[in-house]
Coordinates of C-alpha atoms in Angstrom, one line a residue:
M1 CA 29.9 -36.0 113.0
S2 CA 31.9 -35.8 116.2
T3 CA 33.2 -38.8 118.0
T4 CA 32.2 -38.6 121.7
A5 CA 34.7 -40.1 124.1
P6 CA 33.6 -42.7 126.7
V7 CA 32.6 -41.1 130.0
S8 CA 35.4 -43.0 131.8
R9 CA 38.0 -41.2 129.6
T10 CA 36.5 -37.8 129.9
G11 CA 38.4 -36.8 133.1
A12 CA 41.7 -37.9 131.6
I13 CA 41.0 -36.0 128.4
V14 CA 40.3 -32.8 130.2
S15 CA 43.2 -33.2 132.6
V16 CA 45.7 -33.9 129.8
L17 CA 44.5 -31.0 127.7
A18 CA 44.5 -28.6 130.6
A19 CA 48.0 -29.7 131.6
A20 CA 49.2 -29.2 128.1
G21 CA 47.7 -25.7 128.1
I22 CA 49.4 -24.9 131.3
T23 CA 52.7 -26.2 130.0
V24 CA 52.7 -24.0 126.9
S25 CA 51.6 -20.9 128.8
V26 CA 54.5 -21.3 131.2
M27 CA 56.7 -20.3 128.3
Q28 CA 55.4 -16.8 128.6
T29 CA 57.1 -16.2 131.9
L30 CA 59.9 -18.7 131.6
V31 CA 62.7 -16.1 131.1
V32 CA 61.2 -13.3 133.2
P33 CA 63.5 -14.0 136.2
L34 CA 66.5 -13.7 133.9
I35 CA 65.6 -10.4 132.3
P36 CA 68.2 -8.3 134.3
E37 CA 70.9 -10.8 133.5
L38 CA 70.1 -11.7 129.9
P39 CA 72.4 -9.1 128.3
Q40 CA 75.4 -10.6 130.2
L41 CA 74.3 -14.2 129.7
L42 CA 73.8 -13.8 126.0
H43 CA 76.6 -11.4 125.4
T44 CA 74.4 -8.7 123.9
S45 CA 72.8 -5.3 124.7
A46 CA 69.8 -4.9 127.0
A47 CA 67.6 -3.8 124.0
N48 CA 68.6 -6.9 122.0
A49 CA 68.1 -9.2 125.0
T50 CA 64.4 -8.4 125.0
W51 CA 64.0 -10.3 121.8
A52 CA 64.0 -13.4 124.0
I53 CA 60.5 -12.4 125.1
T54 CA 59.3 -10.7 121.9
A55 CA 60.1 -13.7 119.8
T56 CA 57.8 -15.9 121.9
L57 CA 55.0 -13.3 121.6
L58 CA 55.4 -13.2 117.8
G59 CA 55.6 -16.9 117.5
G60 CA 52.4 -17.5 119.5
A61 CA 50.5 -14.7 117.7
V62 CA 51.3 -16.1 114.2
A63 CA 50.8 -19.8 115.3
T64 CA 47.4 -19.7 116.9
P65 CA 45.2 -18.8 113.8
V66 CA 47.4 -20.8 111.4
V67 CA 47.6 -23.9 113.5
G68 CA 43.9 -23.7 114.2
R69 CA 43.1 -23.7 110.5
L70 CA 45.5 -26.6 109.9
G71 CA 43.8 -28.5 112.7
D72 CA 40.4 -28.0 111.2
L73 CA 41.7 -29.3 107.8
Y74 CA 44.1 -32.1 108.8
G75 CA 43.2 -33.2 112.3
K76 CA 43.3 -31.3 115.6
R77 CA 45.1 -34.0 117.6
R78 CA 47.8 -34.2 114.9
L79 CA 48.4 -30.4 115.1
L80 CA 48.3 -30.6 118.9
L81 CA 51.2 -33.1 118.8
I82 CA 53.1 -31.0 116.3
S83 CA 52.7 -27.9 118.5
T84 CA 54.1 -29.7 121.5
L85 CA 56.9 -31.1 119.4
L86 CA 57.8 -27.5 118.3
L87 CA 57.9 -26.5 122.0
V88 CA 60.3 -29.3 122.8
V89 CA 62.5 -28.5 119.8
G90 CA 62.5 -24.9 120.8
S91 CA 63.5 -25.8 124.4
L92 CA 66.4 -28.0 123.1
V93 CA 67.6 -25.1 120.9
C94 CA 67.6 -22.7 123.9
A95 CA 69.1 -25.1 126.4
P96 CA 72.7 -25.0 125.4
A97 CA 72.5 -21.4 124.0
N98 CA 74.9 -18.7 125.2
T99 CA 74.3 -16.2 122.4
L100 CA 71.2 -14.3 121.2
A101 CA 70.6 -15.9 117.8
P102 CA 69.8 -19.5 119.0
M103 CA 67.9 -18.1 121.9
V104 CA 65.6 -16.1 119.6
V105 CA 65.1 -19.1 117.3
G106 CA 64.3 -21.4 120.2
R107 CA 61.9 -18.9 121.9
T108 CA 60.1 -18.5 118.6
L109 CA 59.5 -22.2 118.4
Q110 CA 58.3 -22.3 122.0
G111 CA 55.8 -19.6 121.0
F112 CA 54.5 -21.8 118.2
G113 CA 53.3 -24.1 121.0
M114 CA 50.6 -21.6 122.0
G115 CA 48.3 -23.2 119.4
V116 CA 47.7 -26.0 121.9
I117 CA 45.0 -24.0 123.8
P118 CA 42.6 -23.2 120.9
L119 CA 43.2 -26.7 119.5
G120 CA 42.4 -28.2 122.9
I121 CA 39.2 -26.3 123.3
S122 CA 38.1 -27.4 119.8
I123 CA 38.9 -31.1 120.5
M124 CA 36.8 -30.8 123.7
R125 CA 33.9 -29.6 121.6
D126 CA 34.2 -32.6 119.2
V127 CA 34.9 -35.5 121.6
L128 CA 33.5 -34.7 125.1
P129 CA 29.9 -35.5 126.3
Q130 CA 27.8 -32.4 126.0
E131 CA 27.1 -32.3 129.8
R132 CA 30.8 -31.9 130.5
L133 CA 31.8 -29.5 127.8
G134 CA 31.0 -26.2 129.5
S135 CA 33.2 -26.8 132.5
A136 CA 36.0 -28.4 130.4
M137 CA 36.2 -25.5 128.1
A138 CA 36.3 -23.1 131.0
I139 CA 39.2 -25.0 132.6
M140 CA 41.1 -25.2 129.3
S141 CA 40.6 -21.5 128.6
S142 CA 41.9 -20.5 132.1
S143 CA 45.1 -22.6 131.6
L144 CA 46.6 -19.6 129.8
G145 CA 46.6 -17.5 132.9
V146 CA 47.4 -20.4 135.3
G147 CA 50.6 -21.3 133.5
G148 CA 51.8 -17.7 133.4
A149 CA 51.2 -17.3 137.1
L150 CA 52.7 -20.6 138.2
G151 CA 55.7 -20.3 135.8
L152 CA 57.0 -17.2 137.4
P153 CA 57.9 -18.6 140.9
A154 CA 59.0 -21.9 139.4
S155 CA 61.4 -20.2 137.0
A156 CA 62.6 -17.8 139.7
A157 CA 63.4 -20.8 142.0
V158 CA 65.4 -22.6 139.3
A159 CA 67.2 -19.4 138.2
Q160 CA 68.3 -18.6 141.7
N161 CA 69.4 -22.1 142.7
A162 CA 70.7 -23.7 139.5
D163 CA 72.3 -23.0 136.2
W164 CA 69.9 -21.0 134.0
H165 CA 70.0 -23.5 131.2
V166 CA 68.1 -25.9 133.4
L167 CA 65.0 -23.8 132.7
F168 CA 65.0 -25.0 129.1
W169 CA 66.0 -28.6 129.8
G170 CA 63.0 -28.6 132.2
S171 CA 60.6 -27.0 129.7
G172 CA 61.6 -29.5 127.1
A173 CA 60.9 -32.4 129.5
L174 CA 57.5 -30.9 130.3
G175 CA 56.7 -30.6 126.6
L176 CA 57.8 -34.2 126.0
I177 CA 55.6 -35.5 128.8
A178 CA 52.6 -33.5 127.5
G179 CA 53.2 -34.9 124.0
V180 CA 53.2 -38.5 125.3
L181 CA 50.1 -37.9 127.3
I182 CA 48.3 -36.5 124.3
L183 CA 49.4 -39.4 122.2
V184 CA 48.0 -41.9 124.8
F185 CA 44.8 -40.2 126.0
I186 CA 43.5 -37.8 123.4
P187 CA 41.4 -39.2 120.5
E188 CA 41.4 -37.6 117.1
S189 CA 38.3 -35.7 116.1
S190 CA 36.4 -36.8 113.0
V191 CA 35.2 -33.2 112.4
R192 CA 37.1 -31.8 109.4
A193 CA 36.7 -28.8 107.2
G194 CA 36.7 -29.0 103.5
G195 CA 39.1 -27.2 101.0
R196 CA 42.8 -26.6 101.0
F197 CA 45.1 -24.6 103.2
D198 CA 45.3 -21.0 102.3
F199 CA 49.1 -20.5 102.1
A200 CA 48.9 -16.9 100.7
G201 CA 46.5 -16.0 103.5
A202 CA 48.8 -17.5 106.1
L203 CA 51.7 -15.5 104.8
G204 CA 49.7 -12.3 104.6
L205 CA 48.3 -12.6 108.1
S206 CA 51.7 -13.5 109.5
A207 CA 53.4 -10.5 107.8
G208 CA 50.6 -8.2 109.0
L209 CA 50.8 -9.4 112.6
I210 CA 54.6 -9.1 112.7
C211 CA 54.4 -5.6 111.4
L212 CA 51.7 -4.7 114.0
L213 CA 53.2 -6.5 117.1
L214 CA 56.8 -5.6 116.5
P215 CA 56.4 -1.9 117.0
I216 CA 54.0 -2.4 119.9
S217 CA 56.6 -4.6 121.6
K218 CA 59.7 -2.6 120.7
G219 CA 58.3 0.9 120.3
S220 CA 59.8 2.0 123.7
D221 CA 63.3 1.0 122.5
W222 CA 63.0 2.3 119.0
G223 CA 61.0 5.5 119.9
W224 CA 57.3 5.8 119.3
G225 CA 57.8 8.5 116.8
S226 CA 60.7 6.8 114.9
A227 CA 60.6 6.0 111.2
T228 CA 60.9 2.3 112.0
T229 CA 57.9 2.2 114.4
L230 CA 55.6 4.4 112.3
G231 CA 56.7 2.6 109.1
L232 CA 55.8 -0.8 110.6
F233 CA 52.5 0.4 111.8
A234 CA 51.7 1.7 108.4
A235 CA 52.8 -1.5 106.7
S236 CA 50.6 -3.5 109.1
I237 CA 47.5 -1.5 108.0
V238 CA 48.3 -1.9 104.3
I239 CA 49.1 -5.6 104.6
L240 CA 46.1 -6.5 106.7
L241 CA 43.8 -4.6 104.4
V242 CA 45.1 -6.4 101.3
W243 CA 44.9 -9.7 103.3
G244 CA 41.3 -9.0 104.2
V245 CA 40.4 -8.5 100.5
W246 CA 42.1 -11.8 99.6
E247 CA 40.3 -13.7 102.4
L248 CA 36.9 -12.4 101.3
R249 CA 37.5 -13.5 97.7
H250 CA 39.1 -16.9 98.5
T251 CA 36.9 -19.9 98.4
A252 CA 38.6 -21.6 101.4
P253 CA 40.1 -18.7 103.4
L254 CA 42.5 -19.1 106.3
I255 CA 39.9 -17.2 108.4
D256 CA 36.3 -16.8 107.3
L257 CA 35.9 -13.1 107.8
R258 CA 32.2 -13.3 107.1
T259 CA 31.8 -15.7 110.0
S260 CA 34.2 -13.6 112.1
S261 CA 32.1 -10.5 111.4
R262 CA 29.0 -12.0 113.0
R263 CA 28.1 -9.8 115.9
P264 CA 28.6 -12.4 118.7
I265 CA 32.1 -13.4 117.4
L266 CA 33.2 -9.8 116.5
M267 CA 32.1 -8.4 119.9
T268 CA 33.6 -11.3 121.8
N269 CA 36.9 -10.9 120.0
L270 CA 36.9 -7.1 120.7
A271 CA 36.2 -7.9 124.3
S272 CA 39.0 -10.4 124.3
V273 CA 41.5 -7.7 123.3
V274 CA 40.4 -5.5 126.2
I275 CA 40.3 -8.4 128.7
G276 CA 43.7 -9.5 127.6
F277 CA 45.0 -6.0 128.2
A278 CA 43.4 -5.9 131.7
M279 CA 44.8 -9.3 132.6
Y280 CA 48.4 -8.6 131.6
A281 CA 48.5 -5.2 133.1
M282 CA 48.2 -6.8 136.6
S283 CA 50.9 -9.3 135.7
L284 CA 53.2 -6.4 134.7
I285 CA 52.5 -4.0 137.6
A286 CA 52.2 -6.2 140.7
P287 CA 55.6 -7.9 140.4
Q288 CA 57.4 -4.6 140.0
L289 CA 55.6 -3.1 143.0
L290 CA 56.5 -6.2 145.1
Q291 CA 60.2 -6.0 144.2
L292 CA 60.9 -2.3 144.5
P293 CA 63.0 -1.5 147.6
E294 CA 61.1 -0.5 150.8
V295 CA 63.2 2.7 151.0
T296 CA 61.0 4.2 148.3
G297 CA 58.1 4.3 150.8
Y298 CA 55.8 2.2 148.6
G299 CA 58.0 -0.6 147.3
L300 CA 57.6 -3.9 149.2
G301 CA 61.2 -5.2 149.1
Q302 CA 60.5 -8.8 147.9
S303 CA 62.9 -10.9 145.9
M304 CA 62.0 -12.3 142.5
L305 CA 61.2 -15.7 144.0
E306 CA 59.1 -14.1 146.8
A307 CA 57.3 -11.9 144.4
G308 CA 56.5 -15.0 142.2
L309 CA 55.2 -16.8 145.2
W310 CA 52.9 -13.9 146.2
M311 CA 51.6 -13.9 142.6
A312 CA 51.1 -17.7 142.2
P313 CA 47.8 -18.0 144.0
S314 CA 46.2 -15.7 141.4
G315 CA 46.7 -18.4 138.8
L316 CA 45.0 -21.0 141.0
V317 CA 42.1 -18.6 141.7
M318 CA 41.6 -18.3 137.9
M319 CA 41.2 -22.0 137.5
A320 CA 39.2 -22.3 140.7
V321 CA 36.4 -20.0 139.5
S322 CA 36.2 -21.4 136.0
P323 CA 33.7 -24.2 137.0
F324 CA 31.4 -21.6 138.7
A325 CA 31.7 -19.4 135.6
A326 CA 30.5 -22.4 133.5
K327 CA 27.6 -22.9 135.9
L328 CA 26.6 -19.2 135.6
S329 CA 26.9 -19.5 131.8
A330 CA 24.5 -22.5 131.9
A331 CA 22.0 -20.5 134.0
R332 CA 22.2 -17.1 132.5
G333 CA 24.3 -17.4 129.3
P334 CA 28.1 -16.8 128.7
K335 CA 27.5 -13.1 128.0
I336 CA 26.6 -12.6 131.7
S337 CA 29.7 -14.5 132.7
L338 CA 31.8 -12.3 130.5
L339 CA 30.1 -9.2 131.9
V340 CA 30.6 -10.3 135.5
G341 CA 34.3 -11.0 134.7
A342 CA 34.9 -7.5 133.3
L343 CA 33.2 -5.8 136.3
V344 CA 35.1 -7.9 138.8
I345 CA 38.4 -7.0 137.1
A346 CA 37.5 -3.3 137.3
G347 CA 36.7 -3.8 141.0
G348 CA 40.0 -5.5 141.5
Y349 CA 41.9 -2.6 140.1
G350 CA 39.8 -0.2 142.2
V351 CA 40.7 -2.0 145.5
A352 CA 44.3 -2.1 144.4
L353 CA 44.6 1.6 145.1
A354 CA 43.8 0.9 148.7
L355 CA 45.7 -2.5 149.1
M356 CA 49.0 -1.7 147.3
G357 CA 50.8 -1.0 150.6
S358 CA 51.4 -4.6 151.6
A359 CA 52.4 -7.9 150.0
A360 CA 49.2 -9.5 151.4
G361 CA 47.2 -6.6 149.8
V362 CA 48.8 -7.3 146.4
L363 CA 47.9 -11.0 146.7
A364 CA 44.3 -10.0 147.5
F365 CA 43.8 -7.6 144.6
A366 CA 45.6 -9.9 142.2
A367 CA 43.3 -12.7 143.3
V368 CA 40.2 -10.5 142.6
I369 CA 41.5 -9.5 139.2
S370 CA 42.3 -13.1 138.4
A371 CA 38.9 -14.3 139.5
G372 CA 37.4 -11.8 137.0
V373 CA 39.7 -13.0 134.2
G374 CA 38.7 -16.6 135.1
F375 CA 35.0 -15.7 134.5
A376 CA 35.8 -13.9 131.3
Y377 CA 38.1 -16.5 129.8
A378 CA 35.6 -19.3 130.7
A379 CA 32.8 -17.5 128.8
M380 CA 34.7 -16.7 125.6
P381 CA 34.9 -20.2 124.0
A382 CA 31.1 -20.7 124.5
L383 CA 30.4 -17.4 122.8
I384 CA 32.8 -18.1 119.9
M385 CA 31.6 -21.7 119.3
S386 CA 27.9 -20.8 119.5
A387 CA 28.4 -18.7 116.3
A388 CA 31.2 -20.6 114.5
P389 CA 30.6 -23.8 112.4
A390 CA 32.0 -26.9 114.0
S391 CA 34.3 -27.4 111.0
E392 CA 35.9 -23.9 111.7
S393 CA 36.0 -24.2 115.5
A394 CA 39.8 -24.5 115.9
A395 CA 40.4 -21.5 113.5
A396 CA 37.8 -19.4 115.4
N397 CA 39.3 -20.2 118.7
G398 CA 42.8 -19.5 117.3
L399 CA 41.6 -16.1 116.2
N400 CA 40.2 -15.4 119.7
S401 CA 43.5 -16.4 121.3
L402 CA 45.2 -14.0 118.9
M403 CA 42.9 -11.2 120.1
R404 CA 44.0 -11.9 123.6
A405 CA 47.6 -11.8 122.6
I406 CA 47.1 -8.4 120.9
G407 CA 45.6 -7.2 124.2
T408 CA 48.5 -8.4 126.3
S409 CA 51.0 -6.8 123.9
T410 CA 49.2 -3.5 124.0
A411 CA 49.1 -3.6 127.8
S412 CA 52.8 -4.2 128.0
A413 CA 53.5 -1.1 125.8
V414 CA 51.0 1.2 127.5
M415 CA 51.7 0.3 131.1
G416 CA 55.5 0.3 130.3
V417 CA 55.3 3.8 128.9
V418 CA 53.4 5.1 132.0
L419 CA 55.9 3.6 134.4
A420 CA 58.8 4.7 132.3
H421 CA 57.7 8.4 132.3
M422 CA 56.4 8.6 135.9
T423 CA 59.6 8.0 137.9
V424 CA 61.5 9.1 140.9
R425 CA 65.2 9.0 141.7
L426 CA 66.6 6.3 143.9
G427 CA 70.3 6.9 144.3
P428 CA 71.9 6.6 140.8
V429 CA 68.8 5.1 139.2
T430 CA 65.3 6.0 138.4
V431 CA 62.4 3.8 139.4
P432 CA 58.6 3.9 138.8
S433 CA 56.8 6.4 141.1
E434 CA 53.9 5.6 143.3
A435 CA 51.8 7.9 141.1
G436 CA 52.8 5.8 138.1
F437 CA 51.5 2.6 139.7
R438 CA 48.3 4.3 140.7
A439 CA 47.9 5.6 137.2
D440 CA 48.3 2.1 135.8
F441 CA 45.7 0.8 138.2
M442 CA 43.2 3.4 137.1
I443 CA 44.0 2.6 133.5
G444 CA 43.4 -1.1 134.2
A445 CA 40.0 -0.3 135.8
G446 CA 39.0 2.0 132.9
V447 CA 39.9 -0.7 130.3
A448 CA 37.9 -3.3 132.2
L449 CA 34.9 -1.0 132.3
L450 CA 35.4 -0.5 128.5
A451 CA 35.3 -4.3 128.1
A452 CA 32.0 -4.4 130.0
L453 CA 30.6 -1.9 127.5
V454 CA 31.8 -4.0 124.6
V455 CA 30.1 -7.1 126.2
L456 CA 26.8 -5.2 126.4
A457 CA 26.9 -5.0 122.6
I458 CA 27.0 -8.8 122.3
P459 CA 23.5 -10.1 121.4
G460 CA 21.5 -10.9 124.5
R461 CA 21.2 -14.6 124.0
A462 CA 24.5 -15.3 122.3
G463 CA 25.9 -18.6 123.4
G464 CA 23.1 -19.2 125.8
A465 CA 21.7 -22.4 124.2
L466 CA 25.2 -23.9 123.9
A467 CA 26.1 -23.1 127.5
R468 CA 22.8 -24.5 128.9
R469 CA 23.1 -27.6 126.7
T470 CA 26.7 -28.3 127.6
A471 CA 26.8 -27.2 131.3
R472 CA 23.4 -27.6 132.9
Q473 CA 23.8 -31.3 133.5
G474 CA 27.4 -31.1 134.4
S475 CA 27.7 -28.3 137.0
Q476 CA 28.3 -30.6 139.9
E477 CA 31.0 -32.5 137.9
A478 CA 32.6 -29.2 137.0
V479 CA 33.3 -28.3 140.6
V480 CA 34.7 -31.7 141.3
E481 CA 36.8 -31.6 138.1
G482 CA 38.2 -28.2 138.9
S483 CA 39.1 -29.3 142.4
A484 CA 40.9 -32.3 141.1
L485 CA 43.0 -30.3 138.7
R486 CA 43.9 -27.8 141.4

């Protein structure tokens, strides 16, 4: 049985969990302003310096399903605190670093903090009043995009006006504050799963994910046809197949594949991969377009800080629409919210072709795309938890977060390849061409339309009962709550 928090504490619980989600998602863009200078700062090559970003991706991908299962077994609040502690430790490792090795270790630990978001959603299911759950889950789910959008200008401002190590001292302080607030305001859920932790399953999944995501992230550096890239892809297939057989035979698996293969969960997770792709594509394309010199004829000549400020409102839009997405889910079911989100994203990429000529236009189409992502991300937890047992909610949400991460990684590789091969000369250097940007926008629209087709395969009433039960009574509170957090 779950332990429902008093109504007077509900606002504090939602605010603290959403703030923690934003804090950990900031880690995704924390070092983006430093990318051009990282080789010099860390005394390494440009190819090696990208490990400062890849390490966080891998850490987050491995952590979310593993931490989710540990939370189901041993307490979600406990694992929430451990996740924030790992973020703090990772920040403290990076803060004094001047070489690559400690930076990679610290950034990996920061990535482990990504388990906060699926754990937070699962705690909400267990402790919040039913009438507030729909809007709360929507806000928590959107925190992933909000943190990424807000982190970019904040990091750029610090990097331009202070020593770069301050970024990590600051992220450590934010993680510490989040941990204290969790300790004070977040109750432990009484919902626990039975059985023991599947260590072999955790190792197998981690190995398979690393072998999959490493070549996706580093394939452009190693060569897509190189023995290393192809070998890792082949190894990932073999390892994940063996892992799947193990999980199906294990009495207490890390991830219940039979539950995950239920049509609502399977189709939602597939949609999450594609939506994650569409979201990250915008985050990758728009800043580059903003920062290219005006002499190209299509670049907008903005500094890193200015580009970040133009992009920041998109994160706020994502959180602003989440209460309305919860209201739509209550009225028509989360499948409709997810479908609306996919179509809005496709429309945003479509209008980008006409609006890419000005910074204000970039802000406008980024806001439209983010609104679509907000609708989509708000619907996913309701769809997942309507089909997953309460005792497996953290693991199910962790798997869904992993699917989003696979989508973002794939977007980085695909969009990067397009921009790297469609170039023009600008003095002694080559830069992405206008045709390259337009091609990426069309890919983004096509992928979003593919997501809509996947959503149509979700059973018609999936998640509808949960959404109506959890959000019908609380739609007005959802709007107030969303406004307060903004």
